[in-house]
Short mmCIF file of C-alpha atoms in Angstrom, two decimals:
data_model
loop_
_atom_site.label_atom_id
_atom_site.label_comp_id
_atom_site.label_asym_id
_atom_site.label_seq_id
_atom_site.Cartn_x
_atom_site.Cartn_y
_atom_site.Cartn_z
CA MET A 1 -19.87 -32.06 -24.17
CA THR A 2 -16.15 -32.05 -23.30
CA SER A 3 -14.48 -35.30 -22.36
CA SER A 4 -13.53 -35.89 -18.70
CA VAL A 5 -10.04 -35.34 -17.41
CA ASP A 6 -9.33 -39.03 -17.28
CA ASP A 7 -10.32 -39.68 -20.86
CA TRP A 8 -6.95 -39.33 -22.65
CA ALA A 9 -5.95 -40.59 -26.00
CA LEU A 10 -2.31 -40.91 -25.30
CA GLU A 11 -0.38 -41.73 -22.20
CA LEU A 12 3.28 -40.73 -21.69
CA ASP A 13 5.02 -42.55 -19.02
CA CYS A 14 7.58 -40.21 -17.70
CA ARG A 15 8.06 -41.91 -14.21
CA GLY A 16 11.60 -41.49 -13.01
CA MET A 17 12.47 -38.85 -15.66
CA ARG A 18 14.02 -35.59 -14.44
CA CYS A 19 13.24 -32.11 -15.74
CA PRO A 20 13.13 -31.22 -18.62
CA ALA A 21 12.67 -34.87 -19.99
CA PRO A 22 8.87 -35.11 -19.39
CA ILE A 23 8.34 -31.78 -21.23
CA ILE A 24 10.54 -32.97 -24.08
CA GLU A 25 8.44 -36.17 -24.31
CA LEU A 26 5.24 -34.06 -24.37
CA ALA A 27 6.62 -31.82 -27.15
CA ARG A 28 7.58 -34.92 -29.14
CA HIS A 29 4.47 -36.86 -28.90
CA HIS A 30 1.56 -34.51 -28.34
CA THR A 31 0.85 -34.28 -32.16
CA GLU A 32 0.18 -38.06 -32.11
CA VAL A 33 -3.42 -37.32 -30.98
CA GLU A 34 -6.07 -35.44 -32.93
CA VAL A 35 -6.85 -31.79 -32.27
CA GLY A 36 -9.28 -31.63 -29.33
CA GLU A 37 -7.94 -34.98 -27.82
CA LEU A 38 -6.12 -35.22 -24.62
CA VAL A 39 -2.53 -36.29 -23.73
CA ALA A 40 -1.54 -37.61 -20.22
CA VAL A 41 1.93 -36.92 -18.82
CA ILE A 42 2.65 -39.32 -16.00
CA ALA A 43 5.53 -37.84 -14.08
CA THR A 44 7.30 -38.32 -10.67
CA ASP A 45 9.36 -35.12 -11.22
CA VAL A 46 7.93 -32.31 -9.04
CA ALA A 47 8.95 -29.63 -11.66
CA ALA A 48 6.37 -31.18 -14.11
CA ARG A 49 3.53 -29.62 -11.98
CA VAL A 50 4.69 -26.21 -12.96
CA ASP A 51 6.39 -26.98 -16.28
CA VAL A 52 3.46 -28.84 -18.02
CA PRO A 53 1.06 -25.72 -17.54
CA ALA A 54 3.88 -23.45 -18.60
CA TRP A 55 4.59 -25.38 -21.65
CA CYS A 56 0.91 -25.21 -22.58
CA ARG A 57 0.89 -21.46 -22.26
CA MET A 58 4.14 -21.04 -24.25
CA ARG A 59 3.09 -23.50 -27.00
CA GLN A 60 -0.64 -22.32 -27.15
CA GLN A 61 -1.98 -25.57 -25.90
CA GLU A 62 -4.58 -26.12 -23.21
CA TYR A 63 -3.73 -27.41 -19.76
CA VAL A 64 -6.68 -29.41 -18.55
CA GLY A 65 -5.62 -30.26 -15.09
CA GLU A 66 -4.04 -32.74 -12.77
CA SER A 67 -5.23 -36.40 -12.26
CA VAL A 68 -3.62 -39.43 -10.48
CA ALA A 69 -2.48 -42.71 -11.82
CA ASP A 70 -3.29 -46.07 -10.18
CA ASP A 71 0.07 -46.08 -8.40
CA GLY A 72 -0.47 -42.61 -7.08
CA THR A 73 1.85 -40.89 -9.52
CA PRO A 74 0.54 -37.40 -10.60
CA VAL A 75 -0.86 -37.19 -14.16
CA TYR A 76 -0.87 -33.80 -15.98
CA VAL A 77 -3.47 -33.61 -18.69
CA VAL A 78 -3.09 -31.51 -21.85
CA ARG A 79 -5.45 -30.91 -24.63
CA ARG A 80 -4.09 -30.55 -28.17
CA VAL A 81 -5.55 -27.43 -29.54
CA SER A 82 -3.52 -26.97 -32.69
CA MET B 1 36.96 -12.56 -29.89
CA THR B 2 34.88 -13.76 -27.04
CA GLY B 3 34.70 -12.10 -23.67
CA SER B 4 33.94 -13.61 -20.19
CA ALA B 5 32.15 -12.18 -17.34
CA TYR B 6 30.96 -13.02 -13.73
CA LEU B 7 27.18 -12.47 -14.08
CA ASP B 8 26.05 -13.56 -10.57
CA ALA B 9 26.07 -10.22 -8.56
CA ALA B 10 22.74 -11.21 -7.04
CA SER B 11 24.48 -14.05 -5.33
CA SER B 12 27.39 -11.89 -4.22
CA GLU B 13 28.95 -8.70 -5.53
CA PRO B 14 32.72 -8.56 -5.55
CA LEU B 15 34.28 -6.34 -2.70
CA HIS B 16 33.80 -2.67 -3.69
CA PRO B 17 37.16 -0.96 -4.13
CA ALA B 18 36.05 1.58 -1.49
CA ALA B 19 35.66 -1.20 1.02
CA ARG B 20 39.00 -2.81 0.42
CA ASP B 21 41.25 -0.22 2.01
CA THR B 22 38.68 0.27 4.92
CA LEU B 23 38.81 -3.41 5.52
CA MET B 24 42.58 -3.62 5.65
CA ALA B 25 42.85 -0.70 7.96
CA ALA B 26 40.05 -1.94 10.23
CA LEU B 27 41.53 -5.32 10.52
CA GLU B 28 44.69 -3.74 11.80
CA HIS B 29 43.10 -1.45 14.26
CA GLY B 30 39.58 -2.78 15.04
CA TYR B 31 40.53 -6.01 16.73
CA ALA B 32 39.63 -5.14 20.40
CA ASP B 33 36.39 -5.81 22.16
CA PRO B 34 34.27 -2.64 21.71
CA ARG B 35 32.67 -2.92 25.20
CA ARG B 36 35.95 -2.77 27.13
CA LEU B 37 37.30 0.49 28.59
CA HIS B 38 40.74 0.78 27.29
CA GLY B 39 42.15 2.61 24.29
CA PRO B 40 42.11 -0.19 21.68
CA ALA B 41 38.58 -0.97 22.67
CA ARG B 42 37.51 2.67 22.22
CA ASN B 43 39.03 2.48 18.68
CA ALA B 44 36.90 -0.52 17.97
CA ARG B 45 33.86 1.08 19.57
CA LEU B 46 34.35 4.34 17.41
CA MET B 47 34.60 2.15 14.20
CA LEU B 48 31.47 0.17 15.10
CA ASP B 49 29.57 3.39 15.95
CA ASN B 50 30.82 5.00 12.65
CA ALA B 51 29.73 1.90 10.62
CA ARG B 52 26.35 2.02 12.18
CA GLU B 53 25.99 5.72 11.56
CA VAL B 54 27.02 5.40 7.94
CA VAL B 55 24.62 2.38 7.26
CA ALA B 56 21.76 4.27 9.03
CA THR B 57 22.27 7.32 6.81
CA CYS B 58 22.34 5.26 3.74
CA LEU B 59 19.18 3.34 4.61
CA GLY B 60 17.43 6.59 5.95
CA VAL B 61 17.05 5.35 9.54
CA ARG B 62 18.55 6.29 12.98
CA PRO B 63 21.88 4.71 14.05
CA ASP B 64 20.31 3.10 17.14
CA GLU B 65 17.87 1.30 14.87
CA VAL B 66 20.78 -0.62 13.19
CA THR B 67 22.22 -3.81 14.51
CA PHE B 68 24.93 -5.65 12.79
CA THR B 69 24.46 -9.48 12.40
CA PRO B 70 26.66 -12.34 11.16
CA SER B 71 24.55 -12.59 7.91
CA GLY B 72 21.50 -11.32 6.11
CA THR B 73 19.85 -14.59 6.90
CA HIS B 74 20.47 -14.22 10.54
CA ALA B 75 19.07 -10.56 10.43
CA VAL B 76 15.89 -12.13 8.62
CA HIS B 77 15.41 -14.78 11.32
CA LEU B 78 15.81 -12.18 14.12
CA GLY B 79 13.56 -9.73 12.28
CA VAL B 80 10.64 -12.10 11.55
CA LEU B 81 10.72 -14.04 14.82
CA GLY B 82 11.50 -10.98 16.99
CA LEU B 83 8.53 -9.05 15.61
CA LEU B 84 6.24 -12.13 15.90
CA ALA B 85 7.44 -12.48 19.53
CA GLY B 86 6.48 -8.79 20.15
CA ARG B 87 2.99 -9.52 18.81
CA ALA B 88 2.45 -12.85 20.48
CA ARG B 89 -0.41 -11.61 22.54
CA VAL B 90 -2.30 -10.19 19.52
CA SER B 91 -1.93 -13.04 16.95
CA PRO B 92 0.08 -15.95 16.03
CA VAL B 93 -0.44 -15.57 12.32
CA LEU B 94 2.42 -14.73 9.96
CA ALA B 95 1.42 -13.78 6.42
CA HIS B 96 4.30 -13.80 3.83
CA SER B 97 4.43 -13.65 0.08
CA ALA B 98 4.97 -16.92 -1.78
CA VAL B 99 8.26 -15.67 -3.31
CA GLU B 100 10.16 -14.81 -0.15
CA HIS B 101 13.82 -15.81 0.28
CA SER B 102 14.34 -19.27 1.83
CA SER B 103 15.47 -17.55 5.11
CA VAL B 104 11.99 -16.01 5.57
CA VAL B 105 10.33 -19.44 4.55
CA HIS B 106 12.52 -21.33 7.08
CA ALA B 107 11.72 -18.68 9.79
CA ALA B 108 8.09 -19.21 9.03
CA GLN B 109 8.51 -22.99 9.34
CA TRP B 110 10.25 -22.50 12.74
CA HIS B 111 7.30 -20.42 13.84
CA ALA B 112 4.68 -22.86 12.65
CA ALA B 113 6.60 -25.79 14.43
CA ARG B 114 6.23 -23.84 17.61
CA GLY B 115 2.47 -23.35 17.33
CA GLY B 116 2.36 -20.41 15.01
CA GLU B 117 0.22 -20.19 11.89
CA VAL B 118 1.53 -19.15 8.48
CA VAL B 119 -0.46 -17.89 5.49
CA GLU B 120 1.09 -17.40 1.96
CA LEU B 121 0.21 -14.33 -0.06
CA PRO B 122 -0.06 -15.39 -3.78
CA VAL B 123 1.88 -13.52 -6.51
CA ASP B 124 0.98 -12.74 -10.06
CA ARG B 125 2.83 -14.04 -13.20
CA GLU B 126 5.54 -11.34 -12.63
CA GLY B 127 6.04 -12.38 -9.08
CA ARG B 128 4.42 -9.29 -7.65
CA SER B 129 2.62 -10.06 -4.22
CA SER B 130 -1.03 -9.59 -3.70
CA THR B 131 -1.86 -6.63 -1.62
CA GLU B 132 -4.83 -8.31 -0.10
CA LEU B 133 -4.30 -9.70 3.30
CA PRO B 134 -6.19 -12.61 4.93
CA ASP B 135 -9.11 -11.67 7.31
CA GLY B 136 -8.68 -11.71 11.01
CA PRO B 137 -5.90 -10.48 13.28
CA LEU B 138 -2.38 -10.91 11.99
CA GLY B 139 0.92 -11.14 14.03
CA LEU B 140 3.12 -10.03 11.23
CA VAL B 141 3.32 -9.51 7.35
CA ALA B 142 6.62 -10.35 5.68
CA LEU B 143 7.28 -8.98 2.35
CA GLN B 144 10.53 -8.47 0.44
CA ALA B 145 11.54 -5.10 -1.07
CA ALA B 146 12.41 -6.86 -4.33
CA ASN B 147 12.60 -10.49 -5.33
CA HIS B 148 16.00 -11.93 -5.37
CA GLU B 149 15.42 -14.37 -8.26
CA VAL B 150 13.39 -12.36 -10.71
CA GLY B 151 14.09 -8.80 -9.58
CA THR B 152 10.35 -7.80 -9.31
CA ILE B 153 9.83 -4.77 -6.83
CA GLN B 154 7.16 -5.60 -4.21
CA PRO B 155 4.32 -3.20 -3.26
CA VAL B 156 5.66 -2.87 0.30
CA GLU B 157 4.10 0.44 0.97
CA GLN B 158 0.58 -0.74 -0.25
CA VAL B 159 0.83 -3.86 1.87
CA ALA B 160 1.96 -1.97 4.81
CA GLU B 161 -1.08 0.23 4.49
CA ALA B 162 -3.38 -2.75 4.11
CA ALA B 163 -1.76 -4.21 7.19
CA GLY B 164 -2.61 -1.13 9.26
CA GLU B 165 -1.60 -1.92 12.92
CA THR B 166 0.19 -5.10 11.95
CA PRO B 167 3.87 -4.62 11.72
CA LEU B 168 5.60 -5.42 8.27
CA PHE B 169 8.98 -7.19 8.04
CA MET B 170 10.88 -6.24 4.89
CA ASP B 171 13.72 -8.57 3.62
CA ALA B 172 15.73 -5.90 1.70
CA CYS B 173 18.80 -8.24 1.10
CA ALA B 174 18.33 -8.08 -2.69
CA ALA B 175 17.40 -4.50 -2.91
CA ALA B 176 19.56 -2.61 -0.50
CA GLY B 177 22.26 -0.54 -2.19
CA ARG B 178 20.57 -1.09 -5.62
CA VAL B 179 17.35 0.99 -5.29
CA ALA B 180 15.91 3.46 -2.71
CA LEU B 181 13.90 1.46 -0.14
CA PRO B 182 10.26 2.00 0.52
CA ASP B 183 8.62 3.15 3.81
CA GLY B 184 6.07 1.55 6.02
CA TRP B 185 8.07 -1.30 7.54
CA ALA B 186 8.71 -2.08 11.12
CA ALA B 187 11.86 -4.02 10.72
CA ALA B 188 14.18 -4.90 7.69
CA ALA B 189 17.14 -7.10 7.11
CA VAL B 190 20.10 -6.26 4.70
CA SER B 191 23.13 -8.26 3.64
CA ALA B 192 26.59 -6.60 2.88
CA HIS B 193 28.01 -9.02 0.36
CA LYS B 194 25.05 -8.22 -1.96
CA TRP B 195 26.25 -4.58 -2.32
CA GLY B 196 30.03 -5.12 -2.47
CA GLY B 197 30.75 -5.39 1.25
CA PRO B 198 32.40 -8.48 2.72
CA ALA B 199 30.50 -11.65 3.51
CA GLY B 200 29.61 -12.38 7.13
CA VAL B 201 27.98 -8.99 7.71
CA GLY B 202 24.23 -8.36 7.77
CA ALA B 203 22.11 -5.68 9.53
CA LEU B 204 18.77 -5.89 11.25
CA VAL B 205 16.91 -2.57 11.34
CA VAL B 206 14.21 -2.10 13.91
CA ARG B 207 12.32 1.15 13.68
CA LYS B 208 11.69 3.16 16.91
CA GLY B 209 8.32 2.14 18.36
CA ALA B 210 8.28 -1.27 16.74
CA ARG B 211 7.55 -3.99 19.36
CA TRP B 212 10.47 -6.45 19.07
CA ARG B 213 11.52 -9.22 21.47
CA GLN B 214 14.66 -11.30 21.25
CA PRO B 215 13.47 -14.69 20.01
CA PHE B 216 16.76 -16.55 20.63
CA PRO B 217 19.01 -16.96 23.66
CA GLY B 218 21.11 -13.76 24.14
CA ASP B 219 24.34 -12.88 25.92
CA ASP B 220 25.66 -10.05 28.08
CA ARG B 221 26.95 -7.80 25.41
CA ILE B 222 25.86 -4.35 24.64
CA ASP B 223 23.38 -4.65 21.80
CA GLU B 224 20.42 -6.67 22.97
CA ARG B 225 19.35 -7.44 19.36
CA THR B 226 22.34 -9.56 18.41
CA THR B 227 24.69 -11.91 20.09
CA GLY B 228 28.51 -12.64 19.89
CA PHE B 229 31.62 -10.60 19.30
CA GLU B 230 30.97 -7.93 16.75
CA ASN B 231 32.69 -8.13 13.27
CA VAL B 232 34.01 -4.60 13.63
CA PRO B 233 36.31 -4.61 10.48
CA GLY B 234 33.53 -6.29 8.43
CA ALA B 235 30.89 -3.82 9.54
CA LEU B 236 33.08 -0.83 8.65
CA ALA B 237 33.97 -2.20 5.42
CA ALA B 238 30.22 -3.07 4.71
CA ALA B 239 29.40 0.64 5.58
CA ALA B 240 32.11 2.02 3.22
CA ALA B 241 30.81 -0.25 0.45
CA LEU B 242 27.19 0.86 0.94
CA GLN B 243 28.19 4.48 1.10
CA ALA B 244 30.04 4.16 -2.21
CA MET B 245 27.23 2.21 -3.81
CA THR B 246 24.60 4.67 -2.60
CA ALA B 247 26.57 7.67 -3.91
CA GLU B 248 26.82 6.03 -7.42
CA ARG B 249 23.43 4.38 -7.18
CA ASP B 250 21.37 6.52 -9.57
CA ASP B 251 24.00 6.40 -12.35
CA LEU B 252 24.72 2.78 -11.88
CA ALA B 253 21.07 1.90 -11.81
CA ALA B 254 20.36 3.77 -15.06
CA ARG B 255 23.31 2.14 -16.82
CA GLN B 256 22.34 -1.36 -15.41
CA HIS B 257 18.69 -0.90 -16.20
CA ALA B 258 19.41 -0.26 -19.83
CA LEU B 259 21.80 -3.21 -20.10
CA VAL B 260 19.21 -5.57 -18.65
CA ASP B 261 16.63 -4.11 -21.06
CA GLU B 262 19.02 -5.16 -23.86
CA ILE B 263 19.29 -8.56 -22.43
CA ARG B 264 15.49 -8.94 -22.02
CA THR B 265 14.82 -7.77 -25.59
CA ARG B 266 17.63 -9.69 -27.26
CA VAL B 267 17.15 -13.01 -25.53
CA ALA B 268 13.47 -12.99 -26.49
CA VAL B 269 14.46 -12.52 -30.21
CA THR B 270 17.58 -14.69 -30.53
CA VAL B 271 16.55 -17.73 -28.43
CA PRO B 272 13.45 -19.61 -29.60
CA ASP B 273 11.06 -20.84 -27.00
CA VAL B 274 12.30 -18.67 -24.16
CA GLU B 275 10.34 -17.08 -21.38
CA VAL B 276 11.83 -13.88 -19.83
CA VAL B 277 10.27 -13.60 -16.40
CA GLY B 278 9.68 -10.97 -13.87
CA SER B 279 8.51 -7.37 -14.32
CA ALA B 280 10.03 -5.61 -17.32
CA ASP B 281 10.05 -2.07 -15.68
CA HIS B 282 9.26 -2.33 -12.07
CA ARG B 283 12.31 -4.29 -11.19
CA LEU B 284 15.85 -4.25 -9.68
CA PRO B 285 18.20 -2.57 -12.24
CA HIS B 286 20.78 -5.29 -12.35
CA LEU B 287 19.02 -8.55 -12.57
CA VAL B 288 17.08 -10.63 -15.10
CA THR B 289 15.74 -14.21 -15.24
CA PHE B 290 14.67 -16.27 -18.19
CA SER B 291 13.86 -19.92 -18.87
CA CYS B 292 14.59 -21.94 -22.04
CA LEU B 293 12.12 -24.57 -23.03
CA TYR B 294 13.57 -28.23 -23.20
CA VAL B 295 16.94 -27.19 -21.79
CA ASP B 296 18.53 -28.77 -18.69
CA GLY B 297 19.34 -25.99 -16.34
CA GLU B 298 22.54 -27.68 -15.04
CA ALA B 299 23.84 -28.25 -18.56
CA LEU B 300 23.23 -24.65 -19.46
CA VAL B 301 25.00 -23.35 -16.34
CA ALA B 302 27.94 -25.73 -17.03
CA GLU B 303 28.23 -24.81 -20.64
CA LEU B 304 28.12 -21.13 -20.06
CA ASP B 305 30.71 -21.47 -17.33
CA ARG B 306 32.94 -23.42 -19.80
CA ARG B 307 32.67 -20.40 -22.06
CA GLY B 308 33.53 -18.03 -19.18
CA PHE B 309 30.22 -16.78 -18.03
CA GLY B 310 29.16 -17.35 -14.38
CA VAL B 311 25.36 -17.38 -14.01
CA ALA B 312 22.91 -18.76 -11.36
CA SER B 313 19.89 -20.99 -12.02
CA GLY B 314 16.60 -21.71 -10.22
CA SER B 315 16.10 -25.10 -12.00
CA ALA B 316 15.50 -28.18 -9.92
CA CYS B 317 18.45 -29.95 -11.31
CA THR B 318 20.77 -27.17 -10.00
CA ALA B 319 19.28 -27.06 -6.48
CA SER B 320 20.52 -29.03 -3.57
CA THR B 321 16.91 -30.00 -2.85
CA LEU B 322 16.28 -31.23 -6.47
CA GLU B 323 13.14 -29.19 -6.13
CA PRO B 324 12.48 -26.27 -8.63
CA SER B 325 12.73 -22.67 -7.41
CA HIS B 326 9.54 -21.98 -5.23
CA VAL B 327 9.65 -18.49 -6.64
CA LEU B 328 9.32 -19.69 -10.28
CA ALA B 329 6.72 -22.15 -9.27
CA ALA B 330 4.61 -19.53 -7.43
CA MET B 331 4.73 -17.44 -10.47
CA GLY B 332 3.66 -20.28 -12.65
CA VAL B 333 6.62 -19.89 -15.04
CA LEU B 334 8.84 -22.53 -16.56
CA THR B 335 11.29 -23.83 -14.03
CA HIS B 336 13.69 -25.80 -16.18
CA GLY B 337 16.35 -24.21 -18.38
CA ASN B 338 16.48 -21.37 -16.03
CA VAL B 339 19.24 -18.73 -15.94
CA ARG B 340 19.51 -15.66 -13.68
CA VAL B 341 21.87 -12.99 -14.98
CA SER B 342 22.85 -10.23 -12.48
CA LEU B 343 25.33 -7.56 -13.21
CA THR B 344 28.16 -6.45 -10.94
CA ARG B 345 29.01 -2.70 -10.95
CA ASP B 346 31.74 -3.03 -13.47
CA VAL B 347 30.08 -5.30 -16.07
CA ASP B 348 30.05 -3.41 -19.23
CA ARG B 349 28.21 -3.54 -22.64
CA THR B 350 31.04 -5.45 -24.30
CA GLN B 351 30.68 -8.26 -21.71
CA VAL B 352 26.88 -8.28 -22.00
CA ASP B 353 27.09 -8.43 -25.80
CA ALA B 354 29.60 -11.40 -25.47
CA PHE B 355 27.20 -13.30 -23.42
CA LEU B 356 24.29 -12.50 -25.65
CA ASP B 357 26.40 -13.56 -28.64
CA VAL B 358 27.10 -17.08 -27.19
CA LEU B 359 23.76 -17.76 -25.54
CA PRO B 360 21.72 -18.79 -28.69
CA GLU B 361 24.32 -21.31 -29.81
CA VAL B 362 24.70 -22.77 -26.29
CA VAL B 363 20.90 -23.30 -26.00
CA ALA B 364 20.71 -24.74 -29.47
CA ALA B 365 23.50 -27.23 -28.71
CA ILE B 366 21.83 -28.53 -25.69
CA ARG B 367 18.51 -28.76 -27.47
CA ALA B 368 20.27 -30.72 -30.45
CA GLU B 369 21.77 -33.04 -27.86
CA ALA B 370 18.29 -33.90 -26.59
CA GLY B 371 17.17 -34.49 -30.18
CA LEU B 372 15.20 -31.34 -30.62
#
């Protein structure tokens, strides 16, 4: 069974960061989780909604979907595939 | 030796040499009010009629279907809202592609704020609009001839066929003068400064038989489709530029298409982690867009400018709204590190090569600064 969208192994707090900073954070840290585990990018920047899935496509990772943090900030969830 | 180049023709093409002399002469002789009954007025009237005829011939329509407006944007607003007004009894629903120019999007918002309904047609990864229309009666379908940011040509004729009785409005501002326009539309908008005419001149084209109603307050001048004193010198210069661009269009398009192919291919090879977007083949000849992963769009535009290359960007940090381009977002492609390169008629291979030579090191330097 696959883990739920909210079951991430690493959380990247990118609140207040402007594009492309959240994607740079994701690129720097996604290898800190095991293959198959999830990374959560918490970002206020609206460009992240498009750029996280686009990064996944370009870097052959899996975009799992969008969730929401306790304070209402969008969370973009990525599964490390390689 | 490095070159430099203005690579932002899609924002505005420099005045075509054929338009310059026309503009100077028309400024001198075309000052009078074309609706008056004296000699100078007749001169102005003749110039305006001549401009209308030339533009009509270039666009393949009748002269009485052409109305000059103060901008492409104004022509879009008149076209979209005027066709909707003409269909008010049938349906208040406007369907438009998700990648329309902001002038169409704003006209749609105006329509929605006055009780209308708006439906977006999705696009594929290349920015090509779906040809499937929503169920139920529609007031209007709005679809651009080609996209202004990524160059993808839209399936206007297929959508017009799917629309059946529903009229189609075509924003042709990015395409007019660059490619032959498709058929099937009821009204269209064009913009002169995009084809080497002066700024401040657009045209609304309403086909015979299309039901169009003035959506704004009018005045007592001759042409019921626009308001205000006609920009006679501007219209005549716009017509001269369009005529010249149309005459050289096939040669220019072939040359620019090949140069853009070169950019598309070389950027993908020489710049790591880059996404070249839009259709590779079914596109405007002079325009290409790509996005560089981890690169700040504003820094990229600024550094390229410092090295002599003027380009546009759809990245959020370069927009007044701080929102990424709705076109790139609808396509689902990377929005940061975005660059749009568009060739003016006189950009040559040497300039394109010079740009392609500096681009990889500019991108690498910005990435290095970010610690990548």
